[in-house]
Every structure is written in structure tokens, then in C-alpha cells.
Amino acid sequence: MSDWVLAIEGTPAGHHAALALALLAAFLHAIFGSLQKGRIDPWLSRGAIDAALVVLALPIALFLVPLPRGSEWLLVLGALPIHFTYKIGMALAFSRGAFTVVYPVVRGMGPVFTVIGAWIVFGEVFTLIQWMGIGVLLAGIFGLAVYNLRTITVARDTLVPALWLAAGTGALVAVYTTYDAFAIRGTPDPFTFLAWFFVICSLDMPVIAALRWRNMPATARPDPRKLFRLGFFGALIAFGSFGSVMLATRLDKVGEAAVLRETSTVFAAVIGWLVLRETVGPRRIALMTLIALGAVIVELGG
């Protein structure tokens, strides 16, 4: 697998593979977000997912991929504080706002900052049409934020903080996307970085979740069996979601992969409506679709 990735890196085949991986990441990340925001406390759900990630990824890291060498360890460790801050922001936002309110703003803000980061770090340049796509995407984001401010009545007192947290977390998405792209490109075998990333960057939230569980009233604690199932299933989704987009940024342009991943807002709207039973409505669906349309224009304009 590693040989195949290295062989198509920077080629037309790599571009097409990166496109498919970014879209796969979009679909899986919408599922991942809904699992964290579901009916179980978002801190506990993320802790369960990360605990399962450590258990599943550790044997792969130890026995199936080359061990990191020298500065490669620094690249893996450098991802820890960035992803930890992102996870805290995501949990805080989810605990204050509905999934269909918070998720599109987080995922929509991410590519805007990532495009700037990719220009600074990797020298990537967007065409005029691609910048028009970014404009369409931004129109969807801010249109959605204004619509939510005007119409949401549930948890109205926490809506504005939820939106601010979502916007800030979106900036963190750009930071981790740019850094992860830099790190996976700096590791000879991309699966070495991926495996150890999932081990090391998943050690934090289980500790927080355990402390939260301990301080919860017994009546507020979810069924441990449900938490275990959520953690295992969420870990499998996380492998596909985060792994796919990281490989996409290795194979092709970081900015385009980041923007395409944000088509996840469309999947999020459907999941929020069908699974979480949140009221979405035609206007909000249209604005979420506008975000995804902006991502498509960016890809076609490249």
C-alpha cells in the first residue's frame, strides 16, 4: 500500500485518488460528527472513540509499519497539542449547539483558513474561479450563521457562544490540516505517521472522559455497553475519515483536499434530519448545499 501511494504521488492518478479520498473523508466525517453529538454526552463519546482508536491502532503501529526515526517522532508529537485543542473546541461547541448548527460552521470555516495556510507553507495558488468558489462557500457559511441567529429558539441562550466556538474550531481545522499535511509529507512511509498519529493523539480524551464519568451522578451515566459500541464503531469511522484526508493531502494539493472534504455539510444535514431528528428545513439545507457547491467550484476551477 505504501509503495502504491508513493508511486502515484504528484501524478494525475494521484490527483484522482486524492479527489476520491477527500470525498470519502467528507462522508465519513459527517458520520463521525453525528456520533460525537448523538444522544450520549460529547465528552464521553469522544473519549470512548479515542480509547478504541488507541487499542486498534497500537498493534498496527508496533508490528505492521516502520517505526518513526529521529525527527519523525517530533512530527507525530507535534500533532498532539493541535488536535487536543481542536477536540476540546469541538466538544464545547457540541455541548452548546445543535449538530446542524455547529457542524456546518466548523467545517465551512476550515478550508478558508487552510487555503491561506497551504499558500504560506506549500506555495499553492488558487485560480480566480477557485476563489469564486471560496466566496460561494463563505456565503453559505455566513448565511447559515445569520439564519440560525434569527430562527433558532432551542438553547437560544447558548447559540451565540456555540457559533463563536464553531468558528474558532474551524480555524483549528485549518491548523491541523496544514500541519498534518506537512507531517505526513515529512515521513517517508505515510502509514507510519498515520498509525502513530492515531495512537499518540488519542491518549488525551479518554482521561478527560474518565474524569467526567467519575464526577457524573450514576443516573446520568450512559449504558457502558452503548458507550463501548459507539467507541468501536466511531474508531473505525475515524480511521477512514482522518486517514483518507491525510493521504489526500500527501497525494495532491492540500487546499483542494480540505475544501472538498467540506462537502460533508450536505451529509451532515441529512444525518441531522434523519438520525438526530433535528429540524433542518429547506432554507438551512439550501445554505448547507451552497457550502458544498463552493467546494465543487474550487475543484472544477483548478
PDB file of C-alpha atoms in Angstrom:
ATOM      1  CA  MET A   1       0.000   0.000   0.000  1.00  0.00           C
ATOM      2  CA  SER A   2       2.796   2.418   0.878  1.00  0.00           C
ATOM      3  CA  ASP A   3       4.554   1.689  -2.432  1.00  0.00           C
ATOM      4  CA  TRP A   4       1.339   2.469  -4.329  1.00  0.00           C
ATOM      5  CA  VAL A   5       0.887   5.808  -2.535  1.00  0.00           C
ATOM      6  CA  LEU A   6       4.494   6.800  -3.199  1.00  0.00           C
ATOM      7  CA  ALA A   7       4.240   5.741  -6.851  1.00  0.00           C
ATOM      8  CA  ILE A   8       1.216   7.912  -7.692  1.00  0.00           C
ATOM      9  CA  GLU A   9       2.128  10.913  -5.532  1.00  0.00           C
ATOM     10  CA  GLY A  10       2.072  14.081  -7.649  1.00  0.00           C
ATOM     11  CA  THR A  11       0.701  12.297 -10.748  1.00  0.00           C
ATOM     12  CA  PRO A  12      -2.718  12.553 -12.493  1.00  0.00           C
ATOM     13  CA  ALA A  13      -3.587   9.214 -10.891  1.00  0.00           C
ATOM     14  CA  GLY A  14      -2.679  10.716  -7.530  1.00  0.00           C
ATOM     15  CA  HIS A  15      -4.957  13.686  -8.224  1.00  0.00           C
ATOM     16  CA  HIS A  16      -7.918  11.411  -8.944  1.00  0.00           C
ATOM     17  CA  ALA A  17      -7.159   9.258  -5.900  1.00  0.00           C
ATOM     18  CA  ALA A  18      -6.944  12.398  -3.717  1.00  0.00           C
ATOM     19  CA  LEU A  19     -10.339  13.521  -5.045  1.00  0.00           C
ATOM     20  CA  ALA A  20     -11.930  10.181  -4.135  1.00  0.00           C
ATOM     21  CA  LEU A  21     -10.251  10.132  -0.711  1.00  0.00           C
ATOM     22  CA  ALA A  22     -11.384  13.696   0.094  1.00  0.00           C
ATOM     23  CA  LEU A  23     -14.991  12.868  -0.788  1.00  0.00           C
ATOM     24  CA  LEU A  24     -14.822   9.667   1.252  1.00  0.00           C
ATOM     25  CA  ALA A  25     -13.461  11.701   4.161  1.00  0.00           C
ATOM     26  CA  ALA A  26     -16.386  14.122   3.783  1.00  0.00           C
ATOM     27  CA  PHE A  27     -18.984  11.377   4.077  1.00  0.00           C
ATOM     28  CA  LEU A  28     -17.247   9.623   6.957  1.00  0.00           C
ATOM     29  CA  HIS A  29     -16.572  12.828   8.883  1.00  0.00           C
ATOM     30  CA  ALA A  30     -20.256  13.743   8.850  1.00  0.00           C
ATOM     31  CA  ILE A  31     -20.975  10.352  10.408  1.00  0.00           C
ATOM     32  CA  PHE A  32     -18.143  10.863  12.891  1.00  0.00           C
ATOM     33  CA  GLY A  33     -19.502  14.257  13.957  1.00  0.00           C
ATOM     34  CA  SER A  34     -23.001  12.863  14.436  1.00  0.00           C
ATOM     35  CA  LEU A  35     -21.623  10.107  16.666  1.00  0.00           C
ATOM     36  CA  GLN A  36     -19.930  12.641  18.932  1.00  0.00           C
ATOM     37  CA  LYS A  37     -23.009  14.861  19.042  1.00  0.00           C
ATOM     38  CA  GLY A  38     -25.511  11.997  19.371  1.00  0.00           C
ATOM     39  CA  ARG A  39     -27.584  11.141  22.420  1.00  0.00           C
ATOM     40  CA  ILE A  40     -24.506  10.469  24.582  1.00  0.00           C
ATOM     41  CA  ASP A  41     -22.537  13.301  26.223  1.00  0.00           C
ATOM     42  CA  PRO A  42     -19.996  14.587  23.606  1.00  0.00           C
ATOM     43  CA  TRP A  43     -17.105  14.380  26.071  1.00  0.00           C
ATOM     44  CA  LEU A  44     -17.836  10.735  26.880  1.00  0.00           C
ATOM     45  CA  SER A  45     -18.458   9.789  23.258  1.00  0.00           C
ATOM     46  CA  ARG A  46     -15.160  11.306  22.087  1.00  0.00           C
ATOM     47  CA  GLY A  47     -13.334   9.664  24.973  1.00  0.00           C
ATOM     48  CA  ALA A  48     -14.776   6.265  24.063  1.00  0.00           C
ATOM     49  CA  ILE A  49     -13.849   6.711  20.400  1.00  0.00           C
ATOM     50  CA  ASP A  50     -10.281   7.746  21.216  1.00  0.00           C
ATOM     51  CA  ALA A  51      -9.844   4.855  23.666  1.00  0.00           C
ATOM     52  CA  ALA A  52     -10.885   2.436  20.916  1.00  0.00           C
ATOM     53  CA  LEU A  53      -8.507   4.173  18.485  1.00  0.00           C
ATOM     54  CA  VAL A  54      -5.564   3.524  20.813  1.00  0.00           C
ATOM     55  CA  VAL A  55      -6.475  -0.139  21.227  1.00  0.00           C
ATOM     56  CA  LEU A  56      -6.939  -0.710  17.489  1.00  0.00           C
ATOM     57  CA  ALA A  57      -4.024   1.397  16.237  1.00  0.00           C
ATOM     58  CA  LEU A  58      -1.313   0.313  18.668  1.00  0.00           C
ATOM     59  CA  PRO A  59      -0.753  -3.201  17.187  1.00  0.00           C
ATOM     60  CA  ILE A  60      -0.591  -1.655  13.698  1.00  0.00           C
ATOM     61  CA  ALA A  61       1.934   0.945  14.858  1.00  0.00           C
ATOM     62  CA  LEU A  62       4.108  -1.628  16.616  1.00  0.00           C
ATOM     63  CA  PHE A  63       4.073  -4.505  14.150  1.00  0.00           C
ATOM     64  CA  LEU A  64       2.789  -3.501  10.702  1.00  0.00           C
ATOM     65  CA  VAL A  65       4.518  -0.218   9.830  1.00  0.00           C
ATOM     66  CA  PRO A  66       8.130   1.010  10.143  1.00  0.00           C
ATOM     67  CA  LEU A  67       8.843   2.787  13.416  1.00  0.00           C
ATOM     68  CA  PRO A  68       9.384   6.576  13.235  1.00  0.00           C
ATOM     69  CA  ARG A  69      13.025   7.624  13.294  1.00  0.00           C
ATOM     70  CA  GLY A  70      14.685  10.711  14.722  1.00  0.00           C
ATOM     71  CA  SER A  71      12.758  13.877  13.852  1.00  0.00           C
ATOM     72  CA  GLU A  72       9.805  11.817  12.613  1.00  0.00           C
ATOM     73  CA  TRP A  73       8.820  11.384  16.266  1.00  0.00           C
ATOM     74  CA  LEU A  74       8.688  15.184  16.611  1.00  0.00           C
ATOM     75  CA  LEU A  75       6.332  15.371  13.639  1.00  0.00           C
ATOM     76  CA  VAL A  76       3.957  12.904  15.301  1.00  0.00           C
ATOM     77  CA  LEU A  77       4.185  14.531  18.727  1.00  0.00           C
ATOM     78  CA  GLY A  78       3.623  17.987  17.229  1.00  0.00           C
ATOM     79  CA  ALA A  79       0.133  16.949  16.156  1.00  0.00           C
ATOM     80  CA  LEU A  80      -0.931  16.221  19.751  1.00  0.00           C
ATOM     81  CA  PRO A  81      -1.472  19.771  21.115  1.00  0.00           C
ATOM     82  CA  ILE A  82      -3.163  20.900  17.881  1.00  0.00           C
ATOM     83  CA  HIS A  83      -5.659  18.030  17.783  1.00  0.00           C
ATOM     84  CA  PHE A  84      -6.228  18.193  21.534  1.00  0.00           C
ATOM     85  CA  THR A  85      -7.234  21.862  21.287  1.00  0.00           C
ATOM     86  CA  TYR A  86      -9.473  21.067  18.311  1.00  0.00           C
ATOM     87  CA  LYS A  87     -11.220  18.252  20.186  1.00  0.00           C
ATOM     88  CA  ILE A  88     -11.835  20.499  23.196  1.00  0.00           C
ATOM     89  CA  GLY A  89     -13.313  23.183  20.946  1.00  0.00           C
ATOM     90  CA  MET A  90     -15.499  20.645  19.164  1.00  0.00           C
ATOM     91  CA  ALA A  91     -16.860  19.194  22.401  1.00  0.00           C
ATOM     92  CA  LEU A  92     -17.542  22.670  23.823  1.00  0.00           C
ATOM     93  CA  ALA A  93     -19.386  23.704  20.662  1.00  0.00           C
ATOM     94  CA  PHE A  94     -21.426  20.494  20.507  1.00  0.00           C
ATOM     95  CA  SER A  95     -22.407  20.858  24.163  1.00  0.00           C
ATOM     96  CA  ARG A  96     -23.878  24.304  23.407  1.00  0.00           C
ATOM     97  CA  GLY A  97     -25.455  23.994  19.970  1.00  0.00           C
ATOM     98  CA  ALA A  98     -27.329  21.560  17.740  1.00  0.00           C
ATOM     99  CA  PHE A  99     -25.369  19.386  15.304  1.00  0.00           C
ATOM    100  CA  THR A 100     -26.865  21.041  12.203  1.00  0.00           C
ATOM    101  CA  VAL A 101     -25.983  24.472  13.669  1.00  0.00           C
ATOM    102  CA  VAL A 102     -22.429  23.833  14.829  1.00  0.00           C
ATOM    103  CA  TYR A 103     -21.081  21.331  12.316  1.00  0.00           C
ATOM    104  CA  PRO A 104     -21.510  23.355   9.075  1.00  0.00           C
ATOM    105  CA  VAL A 105     -19.801  26.409  10.574  1.00  0.00           C
ATOM    106  CA  VAL A 106     -16.837  24.367  11.841  1.00  0.00           C
ATOM    107  CA  ARG A 107     -16.349  22.507   8.584  1.00  0.00           C
ATOM    108  CA  GLY A 108     -17.075  25.562   6.440  1.00  0.00           C
ATOM    109  CA  MET A 109     -14.548  27.837   8.134  1.00  0.00           C
ATOM    110  CA  GLY A 110     -11.811  25.204   7.948  1.00  0.00           C
ATOM    111  CA  PRO A 111     -10.992  25.332   4.226  1.00  0.00           C
ATOM    112  CA  VAL A 112     -10.872  29.144   4.113  1.00  0.00           C
ATOM    113  CA  PHE A 113      -8.004  29.204   6.586  1.00  0.00           C
ATOM    114  CA  THR A 114      -6.463  26.051   5.093  1.00  0.00           C
ATOM    115  CA  VAL A 115      -6.189  27.676   1.655  1.00  0.00           C
ATOM    116  CA  ILE A 116      -4.221  30.520   3.240  1.00  0.00           C
ATOM    117  CA  GLY A 117      -2.048  28.056   5.175  1.00  0.00           C
ATOM    118  CA  ALA A 118      -1.386  25.987   2.045  1.00  0.00           C
ATOM    119  CA  TRP A 119      -0.315  29.141   0.201  1.00  0.00           C
ATOM    120  CA  ILE A 120       2.104  30.105   3.007  1.00  0.00           C
ATOM    121  CA  VAL A 121       3.517  26.633   3.730  1.00  0.00           C
ATOM    122  CA  PHE A 122       3.320  24.814   0.378  1.00  0.00           C
ATOM    123  CA  GLY A 123       3.171  27.670  -2.127  1.00  0.00           C
ATOM    124  CA  GLU A 124      -0.200  26.561  -3.511  1.00  0.00           C
ATOM    125  CA  VAL A 125      -2.020  29.161  -5.611  1.00  0.00           C
ATOM    126  CA  PHE A 126      -5.748  29.217  -6.404  1.00  0.00           C
ATOM    127  CA  THR A 127      -7.255  30.427  -9.698  1.00  0.00           C
ATOM    128  CA  LEU A 128      -9.870  33.181  -9.949  1.00  0.00           C
ATOM    129  CA  ILE A 129     -12.632  30.574 -10.377  1.00  0.00           C
ATOM    130  CA  GLN A 130     -11.438  28.758  -7.272  1.00  0.00           C
ATOM    131  CA  TRP A 131     -11.563  31.982  -5.274  1.00  0.00           C
ATOM    132  CA  MET A 132     -15.114  32.457  -6.554  1.00  0.00           C
ATOM    133  CA  GLY A 133     -15.849  29.005  -5.136  1.00  0.00           C
ATOM    134  CA  ILE A 134     -14.442  30.122  -1.784  1.00  0.00           C
ATOM    135  CA  GLY A 135     -16.787  33.131  -1.990  1.00  0.00           C
ATOM    136  CA  VAL A 136     -19.793  30.866  -2.573  1.00  0.00           C
ATOM    137  CA  LEU A 137     -18.696  28.691   0.337  1.00  0.00           C
ATOM    138  CA  LEU A 138     -18.375  31.743   2.618  1.00  0.00           C
ATOM    139  CA  ALA A 139     -21.818  32.958   1.553  1.00  0.00           C
ATOM    140  CA  GLY A 140     -23.250  29.624   2.678  1.00  0.00           C
ATOM    141  CA  ILE A 141     -21.405  29.756   5.999  1.00  0.00           C
ATOM    142  CA  PHE A 142     -22.377  33.271   6.985  1.00  0.00           C
ATOM    143  CA  GLY A 143     -25.867  32.887   5.563  1.00  0.00           C
ATOM    144  CA  LEU A 144     -26.322  29.820   7.752  1.00  0.00           C
ATOM    145  CA  ALA A 145     -24.992  31.634  10.810  1.00  0.00           C
ATOM    146  CA  VAL A 146     -27.361  34.588  10.278  1.00  0.00           C
ATOM    147  CA  TYR A 147     -30.326  32.292   9.640  1.00  0.00           C
ATOM    148  CA  ASN A 148     -29.619  30.350  12.848  1.00  0.00           C
ATOM    149  CA  LEU A 149     -29.298  33.564  14.843  1.00  0.00           C
ATOM    150  CA  ARG A 150     -32.710  34.695  13.591  1.00  0.00           C
ATOM    151  CA  THR A 151     -34.679  31.458  13.811  1.00  0.00           C
ATOM    152  CA  ILE A 152     -33.291  29.054  16.428  1.00  0.00           C
ATOM    153  CA  THR A 153     -35.337  29.008  19.644  1.00  0.00           C
ATOM    154  CA  VAL A 154     -33.988  25.859  21.389  1.00  0.00           C
ATOM    155  CA  ALA A 155     -30.968  26.633  23.639  1.00  0.00           C
ATOM    156  CA  ARG A 156     -31.136  30.221  22.427  1.00  0.00           C
ATOM    157  CA  ASP A 157     -29.016  31.424  25.346  1.00  0.00           C
ATOM    158  CA  THR A 158     -26.064  29.306  24.205  1.00  0.00           C
ATOM    159  CA  LEU A 159     -26.428  29.810  20.441  1.00  0.00           C
ATOM    160  CA  VAL A 160     -24.040  32.757  20.074  1.00  0.00           C
ATOM    161  CA  PRO A 161     -21.279  31.102  22.164  1.00  0.00           C
ATOM    162  CA  ALA A 162     -21.795  27.912  20.134  1.00  0.00           C
ATOM    163  CA  LEU A 163     -21.305  29.809  16.865  1.00  0.00           C
ATOM    164  CA  TRP A 164     -18.178  31.580  18.147  1.00  0.00           C
ATOM    165  CA  LEU A 165     -16.762  28.268  19.332  1.00  0.00           C
ATOM    166  CA  ALA A 166     -17.629  26.714  15.964  1.00  0.00           C
ATOM    167  CA  ALA A 167     -15.831  29.496  14.076  1.00  0.00           C
ATOM    168  CA  GLY A 168     -12.743  29.205  16.277  1.00  0.00           C
ATOM    169  CA  THR A 169     -12.742  25.438  15.951  1.00  0.00           C
ATOM    170  CA  GLY A 170     -12.948  25.873  12.181  1.00  0.00           C
ATOM    171  CA  ALA A 171      -9.699  27.815  12.346  1.00  0.00           C
ATOM    172  CA  LEU A 172      -8.180  24.903  14.277  1.00  0.00           C
ATOM    173  CA  VAL A 173      -9.316  22.563  11.496  1.00  0.00           C
ATOM    174  CA  ALA A 174      -7.130  24.596   9.137  1.00  0.00           C
ATOM    175  CA  VAL A 175      -4.192  24.447  11.531  1.00  0.00           C
ATOM    176  CA  TYR A 176      -4.337  20.685  11.943  1.00  0.00           C
ATOM    177  CA  THR A 177      -4.988  20.062   8.236  1.00  0.00           C
ATOM    178  CA  THR A 178      -1.956  22.131   7.228  1.00  0.00           C
ATOM    179  CA  TYR A 179       0.242  20.631   9.935  1.00  0.00           C
ATOM    180  CA  ASP A 180      -0.844  17.048   9.215  1.00  0.00           C
ATOM    181  CA  ALA A 181      -0.112  17.565   5.516  1.00  0.00           C
ATOM    182  CA  PHE A 182       3.349  18.864   6.399  1.00  0.00           C
ATOM    183  CA  ALA A 183       3.986  15.970   8.795  1.00  0.00           C
ATOM    184  CA  ILE A 184       2.754  13.164   6.541  1.00  0.00           C
ATOM    185  CA  ARG A 185       4.882  14.553   3.696  1.00  0.00           C
ATOM    186  CA  GLY A 186       7.871  14.632   6.032  1.00  0.00           C
ATOM    187  CA  THR A 187       7.531  10.934   6.920  1.00  0.00           C
ATOM    188  CA  PRO A 188       8.949   8.506   4.299  1.00  0.00           C
ATOM    189  CA  ASP A 189       6.169   5.961   4.895  1.00  0.00           C
ATOM    190  CA  PRO A 190       2.820   7.796   5.233  1.00  0.00           C
ATOM    191  CA  PHE A 191       1.289   4.907   7.173  1.00  0.00           C
ATOM    192  CA  THR A 192       3.953   5.279   9.853  1.00  0.00           C
ATOM    193  CA  PHE A 193       2.679   8.768  10.584  1.00  0.00           C
ATOM    194  CA  LEU A 194      -0.967   7.681  10.392  1.00  0.00           C
ATOM    195  CA  ALA A 195      -0.595   4.736  12.760  1.00  0.00           C
ATOM    196  CA  TRP A 196       1.352   6.629  15.413  1.00  0.00           C
ATOM    197  CA  PHE A 197      -0.846   9.686  14.996  1.00  0.00           C
ATOM    198  CA  PHE A 198      -3.891   7.620  15.954  1.00  0.00           C
ATOM    199  CA  VAL A 199      -2.079   6.188  18.973  1.00  0.00           C
ATOM    200  CA  ILE A 200      -0.484   9.321  20.412  1.00  0.00           C
ATOM    201  CA  CYS A 201      -3.217  11.834  19.555  1.00  0.00           C
ATOM    202  CA  SER A 202      -5.917   9.612  21.060  1.00  0.00           C
ATOM    203  CA  LEU A 203      -4.470   9.392  24.576  1.00  0.00           C
ATOM    204  CA  ASP A 204      -5.929  12.654  25.884  1.00  0.00           C
ATOM    205  CA  MET A 205      -9.721  12.454  25.642  1.00  0.00           C
ATOM    206  CA  PRO A 206     -10.105   9.077  27.408  1.00  0.00           C
ATOM    207  CA  VAL A 207      -8.561  10.694  30.504  1.00  0.00           C
ATOM    208  CA  ILE A 208     -10.980  13.625  30.361  1.00  0.00           C
ATOM    209  CA  ALA A 209     -13.903  11.279  29.736  1.00  0.00           C
ATOM    210  CA  ALA A 210     -12.927   9.096  32.696  1.00  0.00           C
ATOM    211  CA  LEU A 211     -12.820  12.133  34.992  1.00  0.00           C
ATOM    212  CA  ARG A 212     -16.184  13.313  33.682  1.00  0.00           C
ATOM    213  CA  TRP A 213     -17.692   9.842  34.195  1.00  0.00           C
ATOM    214  CA  ARG A 214     -16.388   9.774  37.762  1.00  0.00           C
ATOM    215  CA  ASN A 215     -17.994  13.134  38.601  1.00  0.00           C
ATOM    216  CA  MET A 216     -21.334  12.305  36.963  1.00  0.00           C
ATOM    217  CA  PRO A 217     -24.345  11.196  39.005  1.00  0.00           C
ATOM    218  CA  ALA A 218     -24.941   7.494  38.462  1.00  0.00           C
ATOM    219  CA  THR A 219     -28.341   8.238  36.925  1.00  0.00           C
ATOM    220  CA  ALA A 220     -26.746  10.470  34.254  1.00  0.00           C
ATOM    221  CA  ARG A 221     -24.193   7.904  33.093  1.00  0.00           C
ATOM    222  CA  PRO A 222     -24.948   6.145  29.793  1.00  0.00           C
ATOM    223  CA  ASP A 223     -25.049   2.376  29.467  1.00  0.00           C
ATOM    224  CA  PRO A 224     -21.376   1.259  29.286  1.00  0.00           C
ATOM    225  CA  ARG A 225     -22.270  -1.258  26.574  1.00  0.00           C
ATOM    226  CA  LYS A 226     -23.673   1.506  24.367  1.00  0.00           C
ATOM    227  CA  LEU A 227     -20.587   3.597  25.036  1.00  0.00           C
ATOM    228  CA  PHE A 228     -18.332   0.672  24.083  1.00  0.00           C
ATOM    229  CA  ARG A 229     -20.218   0.072  20.828  1.00  0.00           C
ATOM    230  CA  LEU A 230     -20.114   3.756  19.970  1.00  0.00           C
ATOM    231  CA  GLY A 231     -16.377   3.890  20.663  1.00  0.00           C
ATOM    232  CA  PHE A 232     -15.578   0.887  18.486  1.00  0.00           C
ATOM    233  CA  PHE A 233     -17.727   1.997  15.564  1.00  0.00           C
ATOM    234  CA  GLY A 234     -16.513   5.600  15.883  1.00  0.00           C
ATOM    235  CA  ALA A 235     -12.885   4.468  15.814  1.00  0.00           C
ATOM    236  CA  LEU A 236     -13.431   2.637  12.535  1.00  0.00           C
ATOM    237  CA  ILE A 237     -15.056   5.760  11.073  1.00  0.00           C
ATOM    238  CA  ALA A 238     -12.179   7.912  12.365  1.00  0.00           C
ATOM    239  CA  PHE A 239      -9.616   5.690  10.645  1.00  0.00           C
ATOM    240  CA  GLY A 240     -11.394   6.194   7.348  1.00  0.00           C
ATOM    241  CA  SER A 241     -12.189   9.883   7.803  1.00  0.00           C
ATOM    242  CA  PHE A 242      -8.932  11.329   9.119  1.00  0.00           C
ATOM    243  CA  GLY A 243      -6.788   8.765   7.329  1.00  0.00           C
ATOM    244  CA  SER A 244      -8.393   9.466   3.952  1.00  0.00           C
ATOM    245  CA  VAL A 245      -7.940  13.223   4.063  1.00  0.00           C
ATOM    246  CA  MET A 246      -4.340  12.944   5.291  1.00  0.00           C
ATOM    247  CA  LEU A 247      -3.484  10.651   2.394  1.00  0.00           C
ATOM    248  CA  ALA A 248      -5.267  13.049   0.032  1.00  0.00           C
ATOM    249  CA  THR A 249      -3.060  15.922   1.205  1.00  0.00           C
ATOM    250  CA  ARG A 250       0.012  13.775   0.580  1.00  0.00           C
ATOM    251  CA  LEU A 251      -1.091  12.841  -2.928  1.00  0.00           C
ATOM    252  CA  ASP A 252      -2.276  16.241  -4.153  1.00  0.00           C
ATOM    253  CA  LYS A 253      -2.919  19.877  -3.196  1.00  0.00           C
ATOM    254  CA  VAL A 254      -3.707  20.469   0.467  1.00  0.00           C
ATOM    255  CA  GLY A 255      -6.162  23.317  -0.175  1.00  0.00           C
ATOM    256  CA  GLU A 256      -8.266  21.402  -2.687  1.00  0.00           C
ATOM    257  CA  ALA A 257      -8.472  18.318  -0.471  1.00  0.00           C
ATOM    258  CA  ALA A 258      -9.521  20.460   2.503  1.00  0.00           C
ATOM    259  CA  VAL A 259     -12.223  22.249   0.523  1.00  0.00           C
ATOM    260  CA  LEU A 260     -13.641  19.059  -0.988  1.00  0.00           C
ATOM    261  CA  ARG A 261     -13.853  17.465   2.434  1.00  0.00           C
ATOM    262  CA  GLU A 262     -16.332  20.160   3.436  1.00  0.00           C
ATOM    263  CA  THR A 263     -18.991  18.676   1.188  1.00  0.00           C
ATOM    264  CA  SER A 264     -19.585  16.816   4.444  1.00  0.00           C
ATOM    265  CA  THR A 265     -22.051  19.596   5.311  1.00  0.00           C
ATOM    266  CA  VAL A 266     -24.589  18.058   2.923  1.00  0.00           C
ATOM    267  CA  PHE A 267     -24.195  14.638   4.549  1.00  0.00           C
ATOM    268  CA  ALA A 268     -24.440  16.347   7.951  1.00  0.00           C
ATOM    269  CA  ALA A 269     -27.782  17.903   7.033  1.00  0.00           C
ATOM    270  CA  VAL A 270     -29.209  14.529   6.083  1.00  0.00           C
ATOM    271  CA  ILE A 271     -27.839  12.825   9.203  1.00  0.00           C
ATOM    272  CA  GLY A 272     -29.085  15.611  11.478  1.00  0.00           C
ATOM    273  CA  TRP A 273     -32.556  15.300   9.991  1.00  0.00           C
ATOM    274  CA  LEU A 274     -32.894  11.512   9.692  1.00  0.00           C
ATOM    275  CA  VAL A 275     -30.831  10.260  12.627  1.00  0.00           C
ATOM    276  CA  LEU A 276     -30.692  13.017  15.248  1.00  0.00           C
ATOM    277  CA  ARG A 277     -34.255  14.207  14.497  1.00  0.00           C
ATOM    278  CA  GLU A 278     -33.155  17.829  14.335  1.00  0.00           C
ATOM    279  CA  THR A 279     -35.325  20.273  12.429  1.00  0.00           C
ATOM    280  CA  VAL A 280     -33.381  21.267   9.330  1.00  0.00           C
ATOM    281  CA  GLY A 281     -35.831  22.931   6.939  1.00  0.00           C
ATOM    282  CA  PRO A 282     -35.423  23.829   3.259  1.00  0.00           C
ATOM    283  CA  ARG A 283     -33.589  27.129   3.840  1.00  0.00           C
ATOM    284  CA  ARG A 284     -30.906  25.578   6.018  1.00  0.00           C
ATOM    285  CA  ILE A 285     -30.474  22.686   3.600  1.00  0.00           C
ATOM    286  CA  ALA A 286     -30.078  25.188   0.757  1.00  0.00           C
ATOM    287  CA  LEU A 287     -27.395  27.097   2.667  1.00  0.00           C
ATOM    288  CA  MET A 288     -25.535  23.881   3.550  1.00  0.00           C
ATOM    289  CA  THR A 289     -25.690  22.887  -0.106  1.00  0.00           C
ATOM    290  CA  LEU A 290     -24.257  26.305  -1.022  1.00  0.00           C
ATOM    291  CA  ILE A 291     -21.231  25.488   1.130  1.00  0.00           C
ATOM    292  CA  ALA A 292     -20.782  22.205  -0.702  1.00  0.00           C
ATOM    293  CA  LEU A 293     -21.310  23.920  -4.085  1.00  0.00           C
ATOM    294  CA  GLY A 294     -18.466  26.283  -3.279  1.00  0.00           C
ATOM    295  CA  ALA A 295     -16.236  23.260  -2.655  1.00  0.00           C
ATOM    296  CA  VAL A 296     -17.206  21.755  -6.021  1.00  0.00           C
ATOM    297  CA  ILE A 297     -16.421  25.041  -7.843  1.00  0.00           C
ATOM    298  CA  VAL A 298     -12.993  25.074  -6.215  1.00  0.00           C
ATOM    299  CA  GLU A 299     -12.289  21.588  -7.542  1.00  0.00           C
ATOM    300  CA  LEU A 300     -13.592  22.234 -11.051  1.00  0.00           C
ATOM    301  CA  GLY A 301     -11.761  25.558 -11.291  1.00  0.00           C
ATOM    302  CA  GLY A 302      -8.367  24.046 -10.562  1.00  0.00           C
TER     303      GLY A 302
END
